[in-house]
């Protein structure tokens, strides 16, 4: 070692040498003059007793340490008051045996009658086996093991890890490096404190203070340090520790560690829950409001139909009267034939067939009237657009005749079906056609004509167009037309177009007016085509 160091530091002036532990201090004091002439020797981690027992050289200065096995045993007994035996584990090097001597002296008289067992001269494997078989009411005091009883070399810090893992009883010790996965607690002189104080001495020496004037410092006092995870493992209550004992490796509960994050998350969750709650309430209210609106629309539409039909009473009466009159005439004719006594069965049957036909016609008119006059929830069914328009025109035929208006239909025969409510859609058409007829009051009689056209739009929707040759619409009135209560008629209510718009929009369509076309006004509305049935249904 001497030769190596001499070679290594040849030609280098050394001012201070730091000696760690007793063996290093011995070496430095013995060979320092040769290896590092004039250098100060600064030691630490040397037990105070050993320092006291020797005479330090003139250039030696340092920080002794106190290993307190007595206090460590007291701490162990405090944490394990029910312990019945004490086991001491140590190795066989001089250092190991030096600690053993210190420990023996300290334990003397402190074990309070408990047997003390020394596991010293065993191979490491046997030592581990021995602690594995300990009863749990034991205390293990681990000193150091640089070499085991079989002569195998070890690093004491690695031995404690195995020992602690194997042991059935908690292990205690005095070195800071044994903490973490090792000893449960100990009265420990911190290595970092020793190192810092030795460093301060080195600085003073380098700054020119004479080491001889400094002498040995006061020893570093040990203090209680515990490993929280080991306390947990052995079920040792942390509150048993003496006041001021430092607890390391404590796993903070999630709450301690993330208090603000948790509170923040809770606040956000709470906020969201409130928001979601209020949105749900709002949605419920909206649904209720929508239902109410739907109900009002149905009622309004019904009122609108009643009003329109009211306008048509004259022609409707005529519609019903005509077949009734024909029936009466046929009955009279049959009567006359029977009276004359030459009623041939064929003739009578013909008359009866005519009566049946007129009766059916009258009841058909009444059925349609009843449909339009009763209140009616909106339904959705596939409808033939042209057929739907035709029915309306048939219903209005008598009225048109009465007003001298020609109703003309121009149908696209290839239209797809639409999805909707027949009565409500017919109400829209009824309104548009009657409005058209109303608008032609001043048109000269031979020109009065309403054209109703159906067609397919490029976007696939079905379009209905109603054009007349009336007075037309002023451009400035276009925006107001579909609003409620806009009317220019003496006895109008101004509701027809607004109801028509709400019906068309409820069907997913659009309605608007244009000036021009047939010379008067043109109203158009569109409805989406019904989705095509799936191929299977088509085949069925
Ligand atoms: P009302 O028929 O009771 O007046 P509407 O909502 O059906 O209610 O019509 C509103 C107004 O729109 C009518 O008063 C009229 O001024 C105008 N209007 C509707 N259709 C036509 C049309 N074909 N030609 C000219 N003006 C029309």
PDB file of N, CA, C and O in Angstrom, residues 324-382:
ATOM      1  N   UNK A 324    -127.213  13.635 -52.412  1.00  0.00           N
ATOM      2  CA  UNK A 324    -128.491  13.404 -51.733  1.00  0.00           C
ATOM      3  C   UNK A 324    -129.647  13.693 -52.687  1.00  0.00           C
ATOM      4  O   UNK A 324    -130.629  12.959 -52.759  1.00  0.00           O
ATOM      5  N   UNK A 325    -129.499  14.815 -53.438  1.00  0.00           N
ATOM      6  CA  UNK A 325    -130.523  15.178 -54.426  1.00  0.00           C
ATOM      7  C   UNK A 325    -130.668  14.085 -55.476  1.00  0.00           C
ATOM      8  O   UNK A 325    -131.780  13.685 -55.853  1.00  0.00           O
ATOM      9  N   UNK A 326    -129.541  13.554 -55.941  1.00  0.00           N
ATOM     10  CA  UNK A 326    -129.566  12.522 -56.976  1.00  0.00           C
ATOM     11  C   UNK A 326    -130.273  11.276 -56.447  1.00  0.00           C
ATOM     12  O   UNK A 326    -131.050  10.629 -57.166  1.00  0.00           O
ATOM     13  N   UNK A 327    -129.963  10.955 -55.144  1.00  0.00           N
ATOM     14  CA  UNK A 327    -130.612   9.778 -54.554  1.00  0.00           C
ATOM     15  C   UNK A 327    -132.128   9.962 -54.567  1.00  0.00           C
ATOM     16  O   UNK A 327    -132.892   9.090 -54.969  1.00  0.00           O
ATOM     17  N   UNK A 328    -132.528  11.180 -54.139  1.00  0.00           N
ATOM     18  CA  UNK A 328    -133.967  11.463 -54.078  1.00  0.00           C
ATOM     19  C   UNK A 328    -134.601  11.317 -55.470  1.00  0.00           C
ATOM     20  O   UNK A 328    -135.650  10.683 -55.628  1.00  0.00           O
ATOM     21  N   UNK A 329    -133.925  11.859 -56.464  1.00  0.00           N
ATOM     22  CA  UNK A 329    -134.454  11.785 -57.836  1.00  0.00           C
ATOM     23  C   UNK A 329    -134.588  10.326 -58.277  1.00  0.00           C
ATOM     24  O   UNK A 329    -135.587   9.919 -58.883  1.00  0.00           O
ATOM     25  N   UNK A 330    -133.580   9.532 -57.941  1.00  0.00           N
ATOM     26  CA  UNK A 330    -133.622   8.117 -58.325  1.00  0.00           C
ATOM     27  C   UNK A 330    -134.748   7.374 -57.616  1.00  0.00           C
ATOM     28  O   UNK A 330    -135.407   6.522 -58.218  1.00  0.00           O
ATOM     29  N   UNK A 331    -134.928   7.706 -56.317  1.00  0.00           N
ATOM     30  CA  UNK A 331    -136.022   7.069 -55.577  1.00  0.00           C
ATOM     31  C   UNK A 331    -137.353   7.416 -56.239  1.00  0.00           C
ATOM     32  O   UNK A 331    -138.223   6.554 -56.441  1.00  0.00           O
ATOM     33  N   UNK A 332    -137.513   8.724 -56.610  1.00  0.00           N
ATOM     34  CA  UNK A 332    -138.759   9.148 -57.270  1.00  0.00           C
ATOM     35  C   UNK A 332    -138.976   8.347 -58.554  1.00  0.00           C
ATOM     36  O   UNK A 332    -140.080   7.849 -58.839  1.00  0.00           O
ATOM     37  N   UNK A 333    -137.885   8.178 -59.339  1.00  0.00           N
ATOM     38  CA  UNK A 333    -137.998   7.471 -60.618  1.00  0.00           C
ATOM     39  C   UNK A 333    -138.443   6.029 -60.379  1.00  0.00           C
ATOM     40  O   UNK A 333    -139.343   5.509 -61.060  1.00  0.00           O
ATOM     41  N   UNK A 334    -137.854   5.392 -59.365  1.00  0.00           N
ATOM     42  CA  UNK A 334    -138.206   4.004 -59.086  1.00  0.00           C
ATOM     43  C   UNK A 334    -139.666   3.912 -58.682  1.00  0.00           C
ATOM     44  O   UNK A 334    -140.408   3.015 -59.128  1.00  0.00           O
ATOM     45  N   UNK A 335    -140.087   4.890 -57.856  1.00  0.00           N
ATOM     46  CA  UNK A 335    -141.469   4.962 -57.397  1.00  0.00           C
ATOM     47  C   UNK A 335    -142.419   4.988 -58.590  1.00  0.00           C
ATOM     48  O   UNK A 335    -143.404   4.235 -58.660  1.00  0.00           O
ATOM     49  N   UNK A 336    -142.041   5.866 -59.540  1.00  0.00           N
ATOM     50  CA  UNK A 336    -142.909   6.037 -60.717  1.00  0.00           C
ATOM     51  C   UNK A 336    -142.972   4.743 -61.508  1.00  0.00           C
ATOM     52  O   UNK A 336    -144.039   4.313 -61.960  1.00  0.00           O
ATOM     53  N   UNK A 337    -141.851   4.090 -61.678  1.00  0.00           N
ATOM     54  CA  UNK A 337    -141.835   2.832 -62.433  1.00  0.00           C
ATOM     55  C   UNK A 337    -142.746   1.812 -61.770  1.00  0.00           C
ATOM     56  O   UNK A 337    -143.524   1.132 -62.437  1.00  0.00           O
ATOM     57  N   UNK A 338    -142.636   1.723 -60.402  1.00  0.00           N
ATOM     58  CA  UNK A 338    -143.439   0.725 -59.687  1.00  0.00           C
ATOM     59  C   UNK A 338    -144.918   1.061 -59.816  1.00  0.00           C
ATOM     60  O   UNK A 338    -145.765   0.176 -60.020  1.00  0.00           O
ATOM     61  N   UNK A 339    -145.210   2.387 -59.744  1.00  0.00           N
ATOM     62  CA  UNK A 339    -146.609   2.841 -59.857  1.00  0.00           C
ATOM     63  C   UNK A 339    -147.178   2.442 -61.207  1.00  0.00           C
ATOM     64  O   UNK A 339    -148.286   1.916 -61.309  1.00  0.00           O
ATOM     65  N   UNK A 340    -146.411   2.669 -62.234  1.00  0.00           N
ATOM     66  CA  UNK A 340    -146.878   2.375 -63.585  1.00  0.00           C
ATOM     67  C   UNK A 340    -146.986   0.861 -63.800  1.00  0.00           C
ATOM     68  O   UNK A 340    -147.580   0.395 -64.757  1.00  0.00           O
ATOM     69  N   UNK A 341    -146.415   0.085 -62.933  1.00  0.00           N
ATOM     70  CA  UNK A 341    -146.540  -1.374 -62.989  1.00  0.00           C
ATOM     71  C   UNK A 341    -145.663  -2.025 -64.030  1.00  0.00           C
ATOM     72  O   UNK A 341    -145.768  -3.231 -64.271  1.00  0.00           O
ATOM     73  N   UNK A 342    -144.796  -1.234 -64.674  1.00  0.00           N
ATOM     74  CA  UNK A 342    -143.935  -1.911 -65.658  1.00  0.00           C
ATOM     75  C   UNK A 342    -142.463  -1.860 -65.262  1.00  0.00           C
ATOM     76  O   UNK A 342    -141.584  -1.634 -66.069  1.00  0.00           O
ATOM     77  N   UNK A 343    -142.239  -2.037 -63.951  1.00  0.00           N
ATOM     78  CA  UNK A 343    -140.854  -2.006 -63.470  1.00  0.00           C
ATOM     79  C   UNK A 343    -140.131  -3.286 -63.847  1.00  0.00           C
ATOM     80  O   UNK A 343    -140.482  -4.363 -63.368  1.00  0.00           O
ATOM     81  N   UNK A 344    -139.122  -3.128 -64.786  1.00  0.00           N
ATOM     82  CA  UNK A 344    -138.344  -4.324 -65.112  1.00  0.00           C
ATOM     83  C   UNK A 344    -137.183  -4.448 -64.121  1.00  0.00           C
ATOM     84  O   UNK A 344    -136.602  -3.412 -63.743  1.00  0.00           O
ATOM     85  N   UNK A 345    -136.891  -5.676 -63.692  1.00  0.00           N
ATOM     86  CA  UNK A 345    -135.851  -5.867 -62.659  1.00  0.00           C
ATOM     87  C   UNK A 345    -134.538  -5.212 -63.055  1.00  0.00           C
ATOM     88  O   UNK A 345    -133.870  -4.594 -62.225  1.00  0.00           O
ATOM     89  N   UNK A 346    -134.157  -5.303 -64.304  1.00  0.00           N
ATOM     90  CA  UNK A 346    -132.864  -4.722 -64.738  1.00  0.00           C
ATOM     91  C   UNK A 346    -132.812  -3.234 -64.484  1.00  0.00           C
ATOM     92  O   UNK A 346    -131.817  -2.700 -63.984  1.00  0.00           O
ATOM     93  N   UNK A 347    -133.916  -2.552 -64.824  1.00  0.00           N
ATOM     94  CA  UNK A 347    -133.983  -1.102 -64.661  1.00  0.00           C
ATOM     95  C   UNK A 347    -133.888  -0.720 -63.170  1.00  0.00           C
ATOM     96  O   UNK A 347    -133.136   0.184 -62.793  1.00  0.00           O
ATOM     97  N   UNK A 348    -134.677  -1.448 -62.345  1.00  0.00           N
ATOM     98  CA  UNK A 348    -134.685  -1.140 -60.916  1.00  0.00           C
ATOM     99  C   UNK A 348    -133.268  -1.342 -60.335  1.00  0.00           C
ATOM    100  O   UNK A 348    -132.766  -0.553 -59.541  1.00  0.00           O
ATOM    101  N   UNK A 349    -132.620  -2.430 -60.778  1.00  0.00           N
ATOM    102  CA  UNK A 349    -131.273  -2.695 -60.255  1.00  0.00           C
ATOM    103  C   UNK A 349    -130.304  -1.551 -60.623  1.00  0.00           C
ATOM    104  O   UNK A 349    -129.499  -1.115 -59.827  1.00  0.00           O
ATOM    105  N   UNK A 350    -130.476  -1.039 -61.853  1.00  0.00           N
ATOM    106  CA  UNK A 350    -129.627   0.088 -62.292  1.00  0.00           C
ATOM    107  C   UNK A 350    -129.833   1.293 -61.389  1.00  0.00           C
ATOM    108  O   UNK A 350    -128.888   1.958 -60.959  1.00  0.00           O
ATOM    109  N   UNK A 351    -131.136   1.527 -61.077  1.00  0.00           N
ATOM    110  CA  UNK A 351    -131.455   2.677 -60.209  1.00  0.00           C
ATOM    111  C   UNK A 351    -130.832   2.485 -58.829  1.00  0.00           C
ATOM    112  O   UNK A 351    -130.220   3.397 -58.247  1.00  0.00           O
ATOM    113  N   UNK A 352    -130.969   1.246 -58.301  1.00  0.00           N
ATOM    114  CA  UNK A 352    -130.401   0.988 -56.976  1.00  0.00           C
ATOM    115  C   UNK A 352    -128.881   1.177 -56.977  1.00  0.00           C
ATOM    116  O   UNK A 352    -128.298   1.721 -56.027  1.00  0.00           O
ATOM    117  N   UNK A 353    -128.259   0.747 -58.079  1.00  0.00           N
ATOM    118  CA  UNK A 353    -126.787   0.907 -58.170  1.00  0.00           C
ATOM    119  C   UNK A 353    -126.425   2.385 -58.136  1.00  0.00           C
ATOM    120  O   UNK A 353    -125.458   2.797 -57.468  1.00  0.00           O
ATOM    121  N   UNK A 354    -127.213   3.217 -58.849  1.00  0.00           N
ATOM    122  CA  UNK A 354    -126.937   4.669 -58.840  1.00  0.00           C
ATOM    123  C   UNK A 354    -127.090   5.222 -57.427  1.00  0.00           C
ATOM    124  O   UNK A 354    -126.298   6.057 -56.978  1.00  0.00           O
ATOM    125  N   UNK A 355    -128.143   4.755 -56.736  1.00  0.00           N
ATOM    126  CA  UNK A 355    -128.372   5.247 -55.370  1.00  0.00           C
ATOM    127  C   UNK A 355    -127.176   4.896 -54.487  1.00  0.00           C
ATOM    128  O   UNK A 355    -126.659   5.736 -53.732  1.00  0.00           O
ATOM    129  N   UNK A 356    -126.706   3.629 -54.643  1.00  0.00           N
ATOM    130  CA  UNK A 356    -125.574   3.218 -53.797  1.00  0.00           C
ATOM    131  C   UNK A 356    -124.355   4.110 -54.075  1.00  0.00           C
ATOM    132  O   UNK A 356    -123.675   4.574 -53.168  1.00  0.00           O
ATOM    133  N   UNK A 357    -124.123   4.379 -55.387  1.00  0.00           N
ATOM    134  CA  UNK A 357    -122.950   5.171 -55.764  1.00  0.00           C
ATOM    135  C   UNK A 357    -123.028   6.592 -55.148  1.00  0.00           C
ATOM    136  O   UNK A 357    -122.072   7.093 -54.572  1.00  0.00           O
ATOM    137  N   UNK A 358    -124.216   7.193 -55.235  1.00  0.00           N
ATOM    138  CA  UNK A 358    -124.360   8.550 -54.681  1.00  0.00           C
ATOM    139  C   UNK A 358    -124.213   8.541 -53.166  1.00  0.00           C
ATOM    140  O   UNK A 358    -123.623   9.458 -52.577  1.00  0.00           O
ATOM    141  N   UNK A 359    -124.754   7.483 -52.574  1.00  0.00           N
ATOM    142  CA  UNK A 359    -124.646   7.401 -51.120  1.00  0.00           C
ATOM    143  C   UNK A 359    -123.166   7.312 -50.708  1.00  0.00           C
ATOM    144  O   UNK A 359    -122.726   7.989 -49.787  1.00  0.00           O
ATOM    145  N   UNK A 360    -122.446   6.460 -51.434  1.00  0.00           N
ATOM    146  CA  UNK A 360    -121.015   6.316 -51.117  1.00  0.00           C
ATOM    147  C   UNK A 360    -120.291   7.643 -51.286  1.00  0.00           C
ATOM    148  O   UNK A 360    -119.427   8.011 -50.483  1.00  0.00           O
ATOM    149  N   UNK A 361    -120.691   8.394 -52.356  1.00  0.00           N
ATOM    150  CA  UNK A 361    -120.021   9.668 -52.602  1.00  0.00           C
ATOM    151  C   UNK A 361    -120.263  10.634 -51.438  1.00  0.00           C
ATOM    152  O   UNK A 361    -119.345  11.284 -50.946  1.00  0.00           O
ATOM    153  N   UNK A 362    -121.544  10.671 -50.989  1.00  0.00           N
ATOM    154  CA  UNK A 362    -121.878  11.568 -49.879  1.00  0.00           C
ATOM    155  C   UNK A 362    -121.108  11.159 -48.621  1.00  0.00           C
ATOM    156  O   UNK A 362    -120.530  11.999 -47.913  1.00  0.00           O
ATOM    157  N   UNK A 363    -121.078   9.851 -48.339  1.00  0.00           N
ATOM    158  CA  UNK A 363    -120.414   9.472 -47.093  1.00  0.00           C
ATOM    159  C   UNK A 363    -118.893   9.678 -47.197  1.00  0.00           C
ATOM    160  O   UNK A 363    -118.236   9.959 -46.207  1.00  0.00           O
ATOM    161  N   UNK A 364    -118.342   9.592 -48.423  1.00  0.00           N
ATOM    162  CA  UNK A 364    -116.915   9.864 -48.603  1.00  0.00           C
ATOM    163  C   UNK A 364    -116.612  11.329 -48.263  1.00  0.00           C
ATOM    164  O   UNK A 364    -115.632  11.642 -47.580  1.00  0.00           O
ATOM    165  N   UNK A 365    -117.511  12.226 -48.738  1.00  0.00           N
ATOM    166  CA  UNK A 365    -117.312  13.652 -48.431  1.00  0.00           C
ATOM    167  C   UNK A 365    -117.363  13.859 -46.922  1.00  0.00           C
ATOM    168  O   UNK A 365    -116.526  14.552 -46.330  1.00  0.00           O
ATOM    169  N   UNK A 366    -118.316  13.205 -46.292  1.00  0.00           N
ATOM    170  CA  UNK A 366    -118.474  13.400 -44.852  1.00  0.00           C
ATOM    171  C   UNK A 366    -117.265  12.822 -44.101  1.00  0.00           C
ATOM    172  O   UNK A 366    -116.771  13.412 -43.141  1.00  0.00           O
ATOM    173  N   UNK A 367    -116.767  11.662 -44.591  1.00  0.00           N
ATOM    174  CA  UNK A 367    -115.585  11.073 -43.929  1.00  0.00           C
ATOM    175  C   UNK A 367    -114.409  12.051 -43.983  1.00  0.00           C
ATOM    176  O   UNK A 367    -113.742  12.317 -42.989  1.00  0.00           O
ATOM    177  N   UNK A 368    -114.200  12.617 -45.188  1.00  0.00           N
ATOM    178  CA  UNK A 368    -113.061  13.532 -45.328  1.00  0.00           C
ATOM    179  C   UNK A 368    -113.241  14.767 -44.447  1.00  0.00           C
ATOM    180  O   UNK A 368    -112.324  15.260 -43.826  1.00  0.00           O
ATOM    181  N   UNK A 369    -114.505  15.243 -44.405  1.00  0.00           N
ATOM    182  CA  UNK A 369    -114.782  16.401 -43.564  1.00  0.00           C
ATOM    183  C   UNK A 369    -114.491  16.090 -42.111  1.00  0.00           C
ATOM    184  O   UNK A 369    -113.860  16.859 -41.400  1.00  0.00           O
ATOM    185  N   UNK A 370    -114.928  14.912 -41.693  1.00  0.00           N
ATOM    186  CA  UNK A 370    -114.752  14.556 -40.287  1.00  0.00           C
ATOM    187  C   UNK A 370    -113.243  14.499 -39.967  1.00  0.00           C
ATOM    188  O   UNK A 370    -112.790  14.982 -38.931  1.00  0.00           O
ATOM    189  N   UNK A 371    -112.504  13.934 -40.908  1.00  0.00           N
ATOM    190  CA  UNK A 371    -111.050  13.844 -40.707  1.00  0.00           C
ATOM    191  C   UNK A 371    -110.448  15.221 -40.466  1.00  0.00           C
ATOM    192  O   UNK A 371    -109.644  15.423 -39.577  1.00  0.00           O
ATOM    193  N   UNK A 372    -110.895  16.147 -41.340  1.00  0.00           N
ATOM    194  CA  UNK A 372    -110.295  17.485 -41.254  1.00  0.00           C
ATOM    195  C   UNK A 372    -110.799  18.257 -40.047  1.00  0.00           C
ATOM    196  O   UNK A 372    -110.118  19.141 -39.538  1.00  0.00           O
ATOM    197  N   UNK A 373    -112.003  17.936 -39.610  1.00  0.00           N
ATOM    198  CA  UNK A 373    -112.593  18.746 -38.545  1.00  0.00           C
ATOM    199  C   UNK A 373    -112.233  18.267 -37.144  1.00  0.00           C
ATOM    200  O   UNK A 373    -112.262  19.055 -36.210  1.00  0.00           O
ATOM    201  N   UNK A 374    -111.863  16.977 -37.026  1.00  0.00           N
ATOM    202  CA  UNK A 374    -111.539  16.534 -35.664  1.00  0.00           C
ATOM    203  C   UNK A 374    -110.096  16.904 -35.326  1.00  0.00           C
ATOM    204  O   UNK A 374    -109.269  17.110 -36.212  1.00  0.00           O
ATOM    205  N   UNK A 375    -109.858  16.979 -34.015  1.00  0.00           N
ATOM    206  CA  UNK A 375    -108.501  17.229 -33.547  1.00  0.00           C
ATOM    207  C   UNK A 375    -107.661  16.004 -33.853  1.00  0.00           C
ATOM    208  O   UNK A 375    -108.152  14.885 -33.805  1.00  0.00           O
ATOM    209  N   UNK A 376    -106.398  16.214 -34.147  1.00  0.00           N
ATOM    210  CA  UNK A 376    -105.641  15.108 -34.710  1.00  0.00           C
ATOM    211  C   UNK A 376    -104.172  15.254 -34.350  1.00  0.00           C
ATOM    212  O   UNK A 376    -103.556  16.262 -34.636  1.00  0.00           O
ATOM    213  N   UNK A 377    -103.625  14.264 -33.642  1.00  0.00           N
ATOM    214  CA  UNK A 377    -102.184  14.303 -33.302  1.00  0.00           C
ATOM    215  C   UNK A 377    -101.384  14.077 -34.582  1.00  0.00           C
ATOM    216  O   UNK A 377    -101.859  13.413 -35.497  1.00  0.00           O
ATOM    217  N   UNK A 378    -100.196  14.619 -34.600  1.00  0.00           N
ATOM    218  CA  UNK A 378     -99.393  14.436 -35.813  1.00  0.00           C
ATOM    219  C   UNK A 378     -98.818  13.027 -35.883  1.00  0.00           C
ATOM    220  O   UNK A 378     -98.240  12.549 -34.920  1.00  0.00           O
ATOM    221  N   UNK A 379     -98.995  12.374 -36.997  1.00  0.00           N
ATOM    222  CA  UNK A 379     -98.438  11.028 -37.162  1.00  0.00           C
ATOM    223  C   UNK A 379     -97.472  11.051 -38.345  1.00  0.00           C
ATOM    224  O   UNK A 379     -97.356  12.060 -39.034  1.00  0.00           O
ATOM    225  N   UNK A 380     -96.829   9.933 -38.567  1.00  0.00           N
ATOM    226  CA  UNK A 380     -95.919   9.850 -39.708  1.00  0.00           C
ATOM    227  C   UNK A 380     -96.143   8.546 -40.418  1.00  0.00           C
ATOM    228  O   UNK A 380     -95.990   7.483 -39.818  1.00  0.00           O
ATOM    229  N   UNK A 381     -96.526   8.638 -41.679  1.00  0.00           N
ATOM    230  CA  UNK A 381     -96.703   7.407 -42.454  1.00  0.00           C
ATOM    231  C   UNK A 381     -96.262   7.710 -43.881  1.00  0.00           C
ATOM    232  O   UNK A 381     -96.248   8.869 -44.302  1.00  0.00           O
ATOM    233  N   UNK A 382     -95.883   6.683 -44.627  1.00  0.00           N
ATOM    234  CA  UNK A 382     -95.482   6.908 -46.018  1.00  0.00           C
ATOM    235  C   UNK A 382     -96.705   7.339 -46.827  1.00  0.00           C
ATOM    236  O   UNK A 382     -97.777   6.743 -46.697  1.00  0.00           O
TER     237      UNK A 382
END
